[in-house]
GROMACS .gro file of C-alpha atoms in nm:
model
  482
    1UNK     CA    1  10.662  17.202   6.576
    2UNK     CA    2  10.290  17.269   6.628
    3UNK     CA    3  10.181  17.128   6.290
    4UNK     CA    4  10.444  16.855   6.317
    5UNK     CA    5  10.300  16.741   6.651
    6UNK     CA    6   9.953  16.704   6.496
    7UNK     CA    7  10.083  16.503   6.199
    8UNK     CA    8  10.297  16.277   6.418
    9UNK     CA    9  10.008  16.223   6.660
   10UNK     CA   10   9.779  16.115   6.376
   11UNK     CA   11  10.015  15.852   6.235
   12UNK     CA   12  10.123  15.733   6.579
   13UNK     CA   13   9.760  15.667   6.670
   14UNK     CA   14   9.734  15.450   6.357
   15UNK     CA   15  10.040  15.256   6.473
   16UNK     CA   16   9.881  15.220   6.817
   17UNK     CA   17   9.552  15.098   6.669
   18UNK     CA   18   9.735  14.835   6.460
   19UNK     CA   19   9.930  14.730   6.769
   20UNK     CA   20   9.613  14.721   6.979
   21UNK     CA   21   9.461  14.464   6.747
   22UNK     CA   22   9.765  14.242   6.809
   23UNK     CA   23   9.745  14.298   7.185
   24UNK     CA   24   9.381  14.193   7.179
   25UNK     CA   25   9.476  13.871   6.999
   26UNK     CA   26   9.778  13.803   7.219
   27UNK     CA   27   9.717  13.967   7.559
   28UNK     CA   28  10.056  13.882   7.707
   29UNK     CA   29  10.303  14.100   7.893
   30UNK     CA   30  10.598  14.031   7.665
   31UNK     CA   31  10.547  14.307   7.412
   32UNK     CA   32  10.682  14.324   7.053
   33UNK     CA   33  10.945  14.053   7.101
   34UNK     CA   34  10.678  13.802   7.207
   35UNK     CA   35  10.418  13.916   6.954
   36UNK     CA   36  10.653  13.862   6.659
   37UNK     CA   37  10.726  13.509   6.776
   38UNK     CA   38  10.358  13.427   6.819
   39UNK     CA   39  10.240  13.581   6.490
   40UNK     CA   40  10.511  13.446   6.260
   41UNK     CA   41  10.483  13.098   6.105
   42UNK     CA   42  10.671  12.831   6.305
   43UNK     CA   43  10.957  12.832   6.055
   44UNK     CA   44  11.019  13.205   6.094
   45UNK     CA   45  10.911  13.252   6.455
   46UNK     CA   46  11.259  13.234   6.615
   47UNK     CA   47  11.412  13.472   6.358
   48UNK     CA   48  11.125  13.719   6.399
   49UNK     CA   49  11.176  13.713   6.776
   50UNK     CA   50  11.555  13.750   6.737
   51UNK     CA   51  11.529  14.051   6.505
   52UNK     CA   52  11.251  14.223   6.699
   53UNK     CA   53  11.422  14.158   7.032
   54UNK     CA   54  11.748  14.321   6.929
   55UNK     CA   55  11.585  14.630   6.782
   56UNK     CA   56  11.368  14.660   7.091
   57UNK     CA   57  11.681  14.632   7.305
   58UNK     CA   58  11.851  14.905   7.100
   59UNK     CA   59  11.548  15.130   7.132
   60UNK     CA   60  11.514  15.069   7.504
   61UNK     CA   61  11.881  15.154   7.569
   62UNK     CA   62  11.863  15.464   7.350
   63UNK     CA   63  11.543  15.586   7.518
   64UNK     CA   64  11.719  15.571   7.856
   65UNK     CA   65  12.010  15.759   7.698
   66UNK     CA   66  11.787  16.023   7.540
   67UNK     CA   67  11.589  16.090   7.859
   68UNK     CA   68  11.872  16.089   8.111
   69UNK     CA   69  12.134  16.255   7.892
   70UNK     CA   70  11.874  16.522   7.818
   71UNK     CA   71  11.827  16.569   8.192
   72UNK     CA   72  12.202  16.612   8.236
   73UNK     CA   73  12.188  16.888   7.976
   74UNK     CA   74  11.898  17.055   8.159
   75UNK     CA   75  12.091  17.047   8.488
   76UNK     CA   76  12.399  17.213   8.339
   77UNK     CA   77  12.174  17.473   8.180
   78UNK     CA   78  11.999  17.544   8.512
   79UNK     CA   79  12.338  17.603   8.677
   80UNK     CA   80  12.411  17.888   8.433
   81UNK     CA   81  12.108  18.088   8.552
   82UNK     CA   82  12.275  18.192   8.880
   83UNK     CA   83  12.631  18.122   8.764
   84UNK     CA   84  12.674  18.294   8.426
   85UNK     CA   85  13.047  18.219   8.422
   86UNK     CA   86  12.984  17.845   8.436
   87UNK     CA   87  13.070  17.669   8.110
   88UNK     CA   88  12.883  17.340   8.060
   89UNK     CA   89  13.162  17.143   7.893
   90UNK     CA   90  13.080  16.801   7.741
   91UNK     CA   91  13.296  16.630   8.003
   92UNK     CA   92  13.094  16.790   8.285
   93UNK     CA   93  12.765  16.693   8.118
   94UNK     CA   94  12.876  16.332   8.071
   95UNK     CA   95  12.985  16.320   8.437
   96UNK     CA   96  12.644  16.440   8.555
   97UNK     CA   97  12.485  16.191   8.316
   98UNK     CA   98  12.684  15.908   8.474
   99UNK     CA   99  12.572  16.014   8.823
  100UNK     CA  100  12.207  16.018   8.712
  101UNK     CA  101  12.237  15.671   8.559
  102UNK     CA  102  12.388  15.543   8.883
  103UNK     CA  103  12.098  15.688   9.084
  104UNK     CA  104  11.850  15.508   8.856
  105UNK     CA  105  12.046  15.183   8.864
  106UNK     CA  106  12.075  15.184   9.244
  107UNK     CA  107  11.699  15.229   9.291
  108UNK     CA  108  11.618  14.964   9.030
  109UNK     CA  109  11.866  14.725   9.194
  110UNK     CA  110  11.797  14.769   9.564
  111UNK     CA  111  11.474  14.969   9.588
  112UNK     CA  112  11.234  14.766   9.376
  113UNK     CA  113  10.964  14.795   9.644
  114UNK     CA  114  10.982  15.174   9.625
  115UNK     CA  115  10.919  15.184   9.250
  116UNK     CA  116  10.542  15.157   9.298
  117UNK     CA  117  10.539  15.462   9.526
  118UNK     CA  118  10.769  15.657   9.297
  119UNK     CA  119  10.540  15.570   9.008
  120UNK     CA  120  10.245  15.723   9.196
  121UNK     CA  121  10.452  16.035   9.264
  122UNK     CA  122  10.546  16.049   8.895
  123UNK     CA  123  10.181  16.030   8.789
  124UNK     CA  124  10.090  16.324   9.012
  125UNK     CA  125  10.387  16.531   8.896
  126UNK     CA  126  10.325  16.466   8.527
  127UNK     CA  127   9.951  16.526   8.540
  128UNK     CA  128   9.871  16.781   8.809
  129UNK     CA  129  10.220  16.931   8.830
  130UNK     CA  130  10.278  16.999   8.461
  131UNK     CA  131   9.917  17.108   8.409
  132UNK     CA  132   9.958  17.366   8.687
  133UNK     CA  133  10.288  17.477   8.535
  134UNK     CA  134  10.134  17.535   8.193
  135UNK     CA  135   9.837  17.724   8.335
  136UNK     CA  136  10.074  17.939   8.542
  137UNK     CA  137  10.289  18.016   8.237
  138UNK     CA  138   9.987  18.115   8.029
  139UNK     CA  139   9.841  18.326   8.309
  140UNK     CA  140  10.169  18.496   8.400
  141UNK     CA  141  10.291  18.571   8.046
  142UNK     CA  142  10.284  18.951   7.986
  143UNK     CA  143  10.182  18.903   7.623
  144UNK     CA  144  10.075  18.613   7.405
  145UNK     CA  145  10.167  18.530   7.047
  146UNK     CA  146   9.887  18.515   6.788
  147UNK     CA  147   9.775  18.186   6.637
  148UNK     CA  148   9.932  18.288   6.306
  149UNK     CA  149  10.272  18.285   6.478
  150UNK     CA  150  10.219  17.953   6.659
  151UNK     CA  151  10.091  17.767   6.353
  152UNK     CA  152  10.241  17.964   6.065
  153UNK     CA  153  10.592  18.075   6.166
  154UNK     CA  154  10.870  17.872   6.001
  155UNK     CA  155  11.216  17.866   6.156
  156UNK     CA  156  11.519  17.690   6.008
  157UNK     CA  157  11.744  17.599   6.301
  158UNK     CA  158  11.956  17.344   6.115
  159UNK     CA  159  12.254  17.570   6.043
  160UNK     CA  160  12.564  17.465   6.237
  161UNK     CA  161  12.795  17.749   6.353
  162UNK     CA  162  13.057  17.833   6.091
  163UNK     CA  163  13.425  17.822   6.184
  164UNK     CA  164  13.492  18.106   5.942
  165UNK     CA  165  13.336  18.438   6.042
  166UNK     CA  166  13.336  18.546   5.677
  167UNK     CA  167  13.132  18.243   5.573
  168UNK     CA  168  12.766  18.267   5.680
  169UNK     CA  169  12.592  17.963   5.825
  170UNK     CA  170  12.311  17.823   5.613
  171UNK     CA  171  12.058  17.562   5.709
  172UNK     CA  172  11.902  17.277   5.518
  173UNK     CA  173  11.606  17.499   5.430
  174UNK     CA  174  11.831  17.704   5.203
  175UNK     CA  175  12.061  17.424   5.091
  176UNK     CA  176  11.789  17.164   5.030
  177UNK     CA  177  11.425  17.242   5.107
  178UNK     CA  178  11.206  17.379   5.388
  179UNK     CA  179  11.026  17.043   5.373
  180UNK     CA  180  11.346  16.871   5.481
  181UNK     CA  181  11.368  17.104   5.782
  182UNK     CA  182  11.007  17.028   5.870
  183UNK     CA  183  11.082  16.655   5.858
  184UNK     CA  184  11.382  16.701   6.087
  185UNK     CA  185  11.155  16.892   6.324
  186UNK     CA  186  10.919  16.601   6.390
  187UNK     CA  187  11.189  16.391   6.559
  188UNK     CA  188  11.126  16.505   6.916
  189UNK     CA  189  10.749  16.475   6.872
  190UNK     CA  190  10.789  16.114   6.755
  191UNK     CA  191  11.042  16.043   7.032
  192UNK     CA  192  10.793  16.172   7.290
  193UNK     CA  193  10.522  15.937   7.164
  194UNK     CA  194  10.706  15.613   7.234
  195UNK     CA  195  10.664  15.349   7.501
  196UNK     CA  196  10.289  15.306   7.453
  197UNK     CA  197  10.340  14.929   7.439
  198UNK     CA  198  10.377  14.955   7.818
  199UNK     CA  199   9.999  14.915   7.850
  200UNK     CA  200  10.035  14.566   7.705
  201UNK     CA  201  10.297  14.472   7.965
  202UNK     CA  202  10.027  14.482   8.233
  203UNK     CA  203   9.774  14.288   8.026
  204UNK     CA  204   9.805  13.967   8.228
  205UNK     CA  205   9.725  14.160   8.545
  206UNK     CA  206   9.402  14.317   8.418
  207UNK     CA  207   9.049  14.186   8.385
  208UNK     CA  208   8.922  14.122   8.032
  209UNK     CA  209   9.276  14.180   7.908
  210UNK     CA  210   9.185  14.110   7.545
  211UNK     CA  211   8.972  14.427   7.553
  212UNK     CA  212   9.119  14.648   7.826
  213UNK     CA  213   9.482  14.612   7.711
  214UNK     CA  214   9.425  14.734   7.351
  215UNK     CA  215   9.209  15.019   7.480
  216UNK     CA  216   9.499  15.109   7.710
  217UNK     CA  217   9.743  15.117   7.417
  218UNK     CA  218   9.525  15.344   7.203
  219UNK     CA  219   9.414  15.572   7.487
  220UNK     CA  220   9.772  15.619   7.609
  221UNK     CA  221   9.867  15.763   7.270
  222UNK     CA  222   9.549  15.965   7.248
  223UNK     CA  223   9.584  16.122   7.592
  224UNK     CA  224   9.959  16.178   7.545
  225UNK     CA  225   9.893  16.351   7.213
  226UNK     CA  226   9.631  16.582   7.363
  227UNK     CA  227   9.828  16.658   7.680
  228UNK     CA  228  10.152  16.710   7.485
  229UNK     CA  229   9.972  16.947   7.248
  230UNK     CA  230   9.844  17.147   7.547
  231UNK     CA  231  10.196  17.175   7.692
  232UNK     CA  232  10.338  17.275   7.352
  233UNK     CA  233  10.071  17.540   7.298
  234UNK     CA  234  10.128  17.684   7.646
  235UNK     CA  235  10.495  17.748   7.574
  236UNK     CA  236  10.457  17.862   7.212
  237UNK     CA  237  10.184  18.114   7.291
  238UNK     CA  238  10.392  18.244   7.585
  239UNK     CA  239  10.705  18.330   7.384
  240UNK     CA  240  10.781  18.698   7.448
  241UNK     CA  241  11.058  18.766   7.197
  242UNK     CA  242  11.144  18.503   6.937
  243UNK     CA  243  11.501  18.617   6.874
  244UNK     CA  244  11.580  18.624   7.246
  245UNK     CA  245  11.425  18.281   7.291
  246UNK     CA  246  11.614  18.127   6.998
  247UNK     CA  247  11.947  18.288   7.091
  248UNK     CA  248  11.901  18.254   7.466
  249UNK     CA  249  12.207  18.317   7.679
  250UNK     CA  250  12.109  18.003   7.867
  251UNK     CA  251  12.113  17.794   7.550
  252UNK     CA  252  11.766  17.654   7.633
  253UNK     CA  253  11.452  17.808   7.477
  254UNK     CA  254  11.212  17.661   7.736
  255UNK     CA  255  11.416  17.805   8.022
  256UNK     CA  256  11.425  18.142   7.845
  257UNK     CA  257  11.044  18.140   7.814
  258UNK     CA  258  11.014  18.066   8.186
  259UNK     CA  259  11.263  18.343   8.274
  260UNK     CA  260  11.073  18.594   8.057
  261UNK     CA  261  10.746  18.496   8.225
  262UNK     CA  262  10.845  18.437   8.590
  263UNK     CA  263  11.192  18.585   8.637
  264UNK     CA  264  11.504  18.382   8.716
  265UNK     CA  265  11.395  18.259   9.059
  266UNK     CA  266  11.048  18.160   8.944
  267UNK     CA  267  11.192  18.003   8.630
  268UNK     CA  268  11.431  17.787   8.833
  269UNK     CA  269  11.142  17.664   9.050
  270UNK     CA  270  10.934  17.571   8.745
  271UNK     CA  271  11.236  17.425   8.565
  272UNK     CA  272  11.312  17.212   8.870
  273UNK     CA  273  10.964  17.059   8.846
  274UNK     CA  274  11.034  16.970   8.483
  275UNK     CA  275  11.369  16.814   8.574
  276UNK     CA  276  11.216  16.606   8.854
  277UNK     CA  277  10.959  16.474   8.607
  278UNK     CA  278  11.235  16.387   8.359
  279UNK     CA  279  11.431  16.210   8.636
  280UNK     CA  280  11.129  15.988   8.703
  281UNK     CA  281  11.098  15.916   8.330
  282UNK     CA  282  11.462  15.805   8.320
  283UNK     CA  283  11.412  15.587   8.626
  284UNK     CA  284  11.122  15.393   8.479
  285UNK     CA  285  11.285  15.381   8.138
  286UNK     CA  286  11.568  15.186   8.298
  287UNK     CA  287  11.312  14.963   8.472
  288UNK     CA  288  11.153  14.875   8.139
  289UNK     CA  289  11.495  14.845   7.977
  290UNK     CA  290  11.629  14.599   8.234
  291UNK     CA  291  11.313  14.387   8.232
  292UNK     CA  292  11.332  14.353   7.855
  293UNK     CA  293  11.695  14.240   7.886
  294UNK     CA  294  11.597  14.001   8.164
  295UNK     CA  295  11.333  13.837   7.942
  296UNK     CA  296  11.563  13.832   7.638
  297UNK     CA  297  11.839  13.666   7.841
  298UNK     CA  298  11.594  13.399   7.957
  299UNK     CA  299  11.557  13.287   7.594
  300UNK     CA  300  11.924  13.315   7.503
  301UNK     CA  301  11.903  13.645   7.315
  302UNK     CA  302  12.182  13.779   7.537
  303UNK     CA  303  12.403  13.586   7.785
  304UNK     CA  304  12.200  13.392   8.041
  305UNK     CA  305  12.384  13.555   8.332
  306UNK     CA  306  12.160  13.861   8.284
  307UNK     CA  307  11.858  13.646   8.361
  308UNK     CA  308  11.970  13.603   8.721
  309UNK     CA  309  11.740  13.753   8.988
  310UNK     CA  310  11.873  13.856   9.328
  311UNK     CA  311  11.667  13.663   9.583
  312UNK     CA  312  11.690  13.932   9.850
  313UNK     CA  313  11.603  14.237   9.643
  314UNK     CA  314  11.390  14.059   9.380
  315UNK     CA  315  11.567  14.246   9.105
  316UNK     CA  316  11.766  14.142   8.795
  317UNK     CA  317  12.063  14.344   8.919
  318UNK     CA  318  12.303  14.244   8.642
  319UNK     CA  319  12.048  14.335   8.376
  320UNK     CA  320  11.992  14.672   8.546
  321UNK     CA  321  12.361  14.759   8.543
  322UNK     CA  322  12.398  14.631   8.186
  323UNK     CA  323  12.126  14.879   8.088
  324UNK     CA  324  12.311  15.157   8.271
  325UNK     CA  325  12.648  15.075   8.112
  326UNK     CA  326  12.509  15.048   7.757
  327UNK     CA  327  12.318  15.374   7.799
  328UNK     CA  328  12.637  15.545   7.915
  329UNK     CA  329  12.837  15.409   7.622
  330UNK     CA  330  12.574  15.530   7.375
  331UNK     CA  331  12.622  15.889   7.499
  332UNK     CA  332  13.003  15.890   7.478
  333UNK     CA  333  13.005  16.037   7.124
  334UNK     CA  334  12.874  16.357   7.286
  335UNK     CA  335  13.233  16.429   7.388
  336UNK     CA  336  13.307  16.505   7.023
  337UNK     CA  337  12.966  16.563   6.867
  338UNK     CA  338  12.731  16.858   6.880
  339UNK     CA  339  12.429  16.653   6.774
  340UNK     CA  340  12.465  16.364   7.022
  341UNK     CA  341  12.124  16.422   7.183
  342UNK     CA  342  11.952  16.431   6.845
  343UNK     CA  343  12.132  16.111   6.744
  344UNK     CA  344  12.034  15.935   7.069
  345UNK     CA  345  11.668  16.028   7.024
  346UNK     CA  346  11.685  15.915   6.660
  347UNK     CA  347  11.826  15.576   6.762
  348UNK     CA  348  11.562  15.536   7.034
  349UNK     CA  349  11.275  15.626   6.802
  350UNK     CA  350  11.396  15.409   6.515
  351UNK     CA  351  11.479  15.109   6.733
  352UNK     CA  352  11.147  15.110   6.918
  353UNK     CA  353  10.932  15.175   6.613
  354UNK     CA  354  11.104  14.899   6.413
  355UNK     CA  355  11.023  14.664   6.701
  356UNK     CA  356  10.662  14.792   6.693
  357UNK     CA  357  10.643  14.761   6.316
  358UNK     CA  358  10.777  14.407   6.279
  359UNK     CA  359  10.481  14.231   6.450
  360UNK     CA  360  10.241  14.460   6.262
  361UNK     CA  361  10.414  14.369   5.934
  362UNK     CA  362  10.406  13.998   6.020
  363UNK     CA  363  10.033  14.020   6.089
  364UNK     CA  364   9.989  14.201   5.758
  365UNK     CA  365  10.185  13.945   5.554
  366UNK     CA  366  10.043  13.634   5.724
  367UNK     CA  367   9.700  13.788   5.772
  368UNK     CA  368   9.493  13.468   5.749
  369UNK     CA  369   9.661  13.309   6.050
  370UNK     CA  370   9.642  13.641   6.236
  371UNK     CA  371   9.272  13.678   6.156
  372UNK     CA  372   9.205  13.337   6.309
  373UNK     CA  373   9.343  13.446   6.646
  374UNK     CA  374   9.199  13.799   6.668
  375UNK     CA  375   9.037  13.914   6.990
  376UNK     CA  376   8.740  14.145   7.053
  377UNK     CA  377   8.936  14.452   6.936
  378UNK     CA  378   8.895  14.360   6.570
  379UNK     CA  379   8.936  14.622   6.298
  380UNK     CA  380   8.764  14.406   6.039
  381UNK     CA  381   8.798  14.537   5.685
  382UNK     CA  382   9.015  14.826   5.809
  383UNK     CA  383   9.274  14.594   5.962
  384UNK     CA  384   9.505  14.560   5.663
  385UNK     CA  385   9.481  14.924   5.540
  386UNK     CA  386   9.565  15.059   5.887
  387UNK     CA  387   9.848  14.809   5.930
  388UNK     CA  388   9.983  14.905   5.586
  389UNK     CA  389   9.979  15.278   5.663
  390UNK     CA  390  10.140  15.213   6.003
  391UNK     CA  391  10.421  15.012   5.842
  392UNK     CA  392  10.474  15.282   5.577
  393UNK     CA  393  10.499  15.552   5.845
  394UNK     CA  394  10.751  15.347   6.043
  395UNK     CA  395  10.956  15.287   5.726
  396UNK     CA  396  10.944  15.661   5.652
  397UNK     CA  397  11.067  15.775   5.994
  398UNK     CA  398  11.333  15.501   5.996
  399UNK     CA  399  11.487  15.657   5.687
  400UNK     CA  400  11.446  16.028   5.765
  401UNK     CA  401  11.566  16.005   6.125
  402UNK     CA  402  11.896  15.864   5.997
  403UNK     CA  403  11.953  16.177   5.787
  404UNK     CA  404  12.173  16.466   5.909
  405UNK     CA  405  11.996  16.739   6.104
  406UNK     CA  406  12.270  17.003   6.088
  407UNK     CA  407  12.441  17.167   5.790
  408UNK     CA  408  12.722  17.132   5.696
  409UNK     CA  409  12.777  16.764   5.776
  410UNK     CA  410  13.108  16.720   5.960
  411UNK     CA  411  13.252  16.478   6.212
  412UNK     CA  412  13.089  16.692   6.484
  413UNK     CA  413  12.745  16.711   6.320
  414UNK     CA  414  12.716  16.361   6.172
  415UNK     CA  415  12.398  16.180   6.274
  416UNK     CA  416  12.544  15.851   6.393
  417UNK     CA  417  12.198  15.694   6.431
  418UNK     CA  418  12.244  15.526   6.094
  419UNK     CA  419  12.559  15.357   6.226
  420UNK     CA  420  12.389  15.212   6.534
  421UNK     CA  421  12.080  15.099   6.341
  422UNK     CA  422  12.291  14.943   6.065
  423UNK     CA  423  12.518  14.761   6.314
  424UNK     CA  424  12.218  14.600   6.485
  425UNK     CA  425  12.064  14.504   6.151
  426UNK     CA  426  12.384  14.350   6.015
  427UNK     CA  427  12.463  14.177   6.344
  428UNK     CA  428  12.120  14.017   6.383
  429UNK     CA  429  12.103  13.889   6.025
  430UNK     CA  430  12.463  13.767   5.997
  431UNK     CA  431  12.462  13.608   6.343
  432UNK     CA  432  12.136  13.432   6.262
  433UNK     CA  433  12.273  13.290   5.937
  434UNK     CA  434  12.606  13.182   6.087
  435UNK     CA  435  12.519  13.032   6.425
  436UNK     CA  436  12.211  13.162   6.610
  437UNK     CA  437  11.961  12.964   6.400
  438UNK     CA  438  12.111  12.644   6.539
  439UNK     CA  439  11.995  12.705   6.897
  440UNK     CA  440  11.768  13.009   6.938
  441UNK     CA  441  11.404  12.904   6.961
  442UNK     CA  442  11.240  13.227   7.074
  443UNK     CA  443  10.993  13.281   7.359
  444UNK     CA  444  10.689  13.096   7.226
  445UNK     CA  445  10.697  12.814   7.485
  446UNK     CA  446  10.762  13.059   7.765
  447UNK     CA  447  10.471  13.280   7.663
  448UNK     CA  448  10.237  12.983   7.647
  449UNK     CA  449  10.344  12.875   7.995
  450UNK     CA  450  10.303  13.228   8.134
  451UNK     CA  451   9.955  13.252   7.983
  452UNK     CA  452   9.862  12.914   8.130
  453UNK     CA  453   9.976  13.020   8.477
  454UNK     CA  454   9.841  13.374   8.445
  455UNK     CA  455  10.164  13.555   8.536
  456UNK     CA  456  10.364  13.845   8.398
  457UNK     CA  457  10.649  13.680   8.205
  458UNK     CA  458  10.855  14.001   8.208
  459UNK     CA  459  10.840  14.030   8.588
  460UNK     CA  460  11.175  13.906   8.726
  461UNK     CA  461  11.126  13.570   8.893
  462UNK     CA  462  10.746  13.568   8.853
  463UNK     CA  463  10.730  13.273   8.616
  464UNK     CA  464  10.985  13.074   8.812
  465UNK     CA  465  10.810  13.139   9.145
  466UNK     CA  466  10.473  13.036   9.007
  467UNK     CA  467  10.621  12.720   8.856
  468UNK     CA  468  10.770  12.630   9.197
  469UNK     CA  469  10.433  12.685   9.364
  470UNK     CA  470  10.264  12.473   9.099
  471UNK     CA  471  10.519  12.197   9.158
  472UNK     CA  472  10.472  12.214   9.536
  473UNK     CA  473  10.095  12.204   9.494
  474UNK     CA  474  10.126  11.902   9.265
  475UNK     CA  475  10.345  11.719   9.514
  476UNK     CA  476  10.107  11.801   9.798
  477UNK     CA  477   9.813  11.672   9.598
  478UNK     CA  478  10.002  11.350   9.519
  479UNK     CA  479  10.084  11.304   9.888
  480UNK     CA  480   9.720  11.347   9.987
  481UNK     CA  481   9.602  11.100   9.723
  482UNK     CA  482   9.846  10.839   9.848
   0.00000   0.00000   0.00000
């Protein structure tokens, strides 16, 4: 995991740099869906937006699933600390997951004004709170592992429990190759380093957006990589007994490390801080998710009813609850699958990175037109090589994250990420050929209008409100002139 984090961070920064060059050229709030439409030639612009939009939607839904379903698992695990007889059945976990989704949907529907304050709380918790936690763990740990253990110890955790006691469980390291296990191990690192396009969503609200927005994209990955590495090192160096941690009675290695360091009561306090941070992540994941659906509905990517904004609460309530329902549905396979969380994170990572990679690929293929519109963040002669490496990395993780992570492969251990990714791919292409090409035009006109008016096109009702004000101002001016 330690070496994997470094490798993933390096290639993700290259993806961020390639994306930053696009953000500098097109400093709009729309994100990948808008960039693809603006970069592609007019003939292909609607299809590029259609394909990118659907993969971005898949990734957004799956990210909400991965975060909030993971939190449900953490909650059931925390219950076992003081209640050892409690059995966290899949049905209980899915019920807690549903309750968490409802809490996020309610706040995003009726508490939009509180999101800004919750965001400030989240920033403090994730920065100061987690930093204090890591320092406390390192300071309190009775012993520390050597660097040779943290960076050199290889563990194959891909063996699924065998139904036959006489048949030993073997992992992919023995059946295939340790390299395959290492590749499986980078999934969570790559999943963690997603969402850095969020810096671009605020580009229209910042000064010198063509420079500050790309810097925000790159720095968000850089700081996340460094901070994540610090958190990872704090826990790895603080492992007391590897076997106890891996075979924890709680079923959660991080919780076991905290228990070994701070005792059960102290561990629950620290674990609660982690869970509160994850709850905030799930909340704002749904915010981003619903806003993407809101914008996509505005252009006909999904039914227009999800573009409706509640006038009282200033929220796209239907889009919010669509995000909640789809996220819940995506986790239902957990009732019969032991690798549901891994599959959800795979789908999220693949979906989002495909949506990141498509505009980068378009800029690489039609580079002359892209070069003509570049902003101050210009990579010059390194532009195409970096874009090429970024696209290759995205293609690589798209394939490997669809592969099974547990051995043997059964109906309970099948990685169903490949099914979800393939369904979206087939649906978008077939639907485009059959009927969508007749009416879908993409967001190009909307982006141009948002840029002209200087508003955030993904903010529910922002474009419409500004257009109304512009119309009222025009009418007033006409009345004065008469």
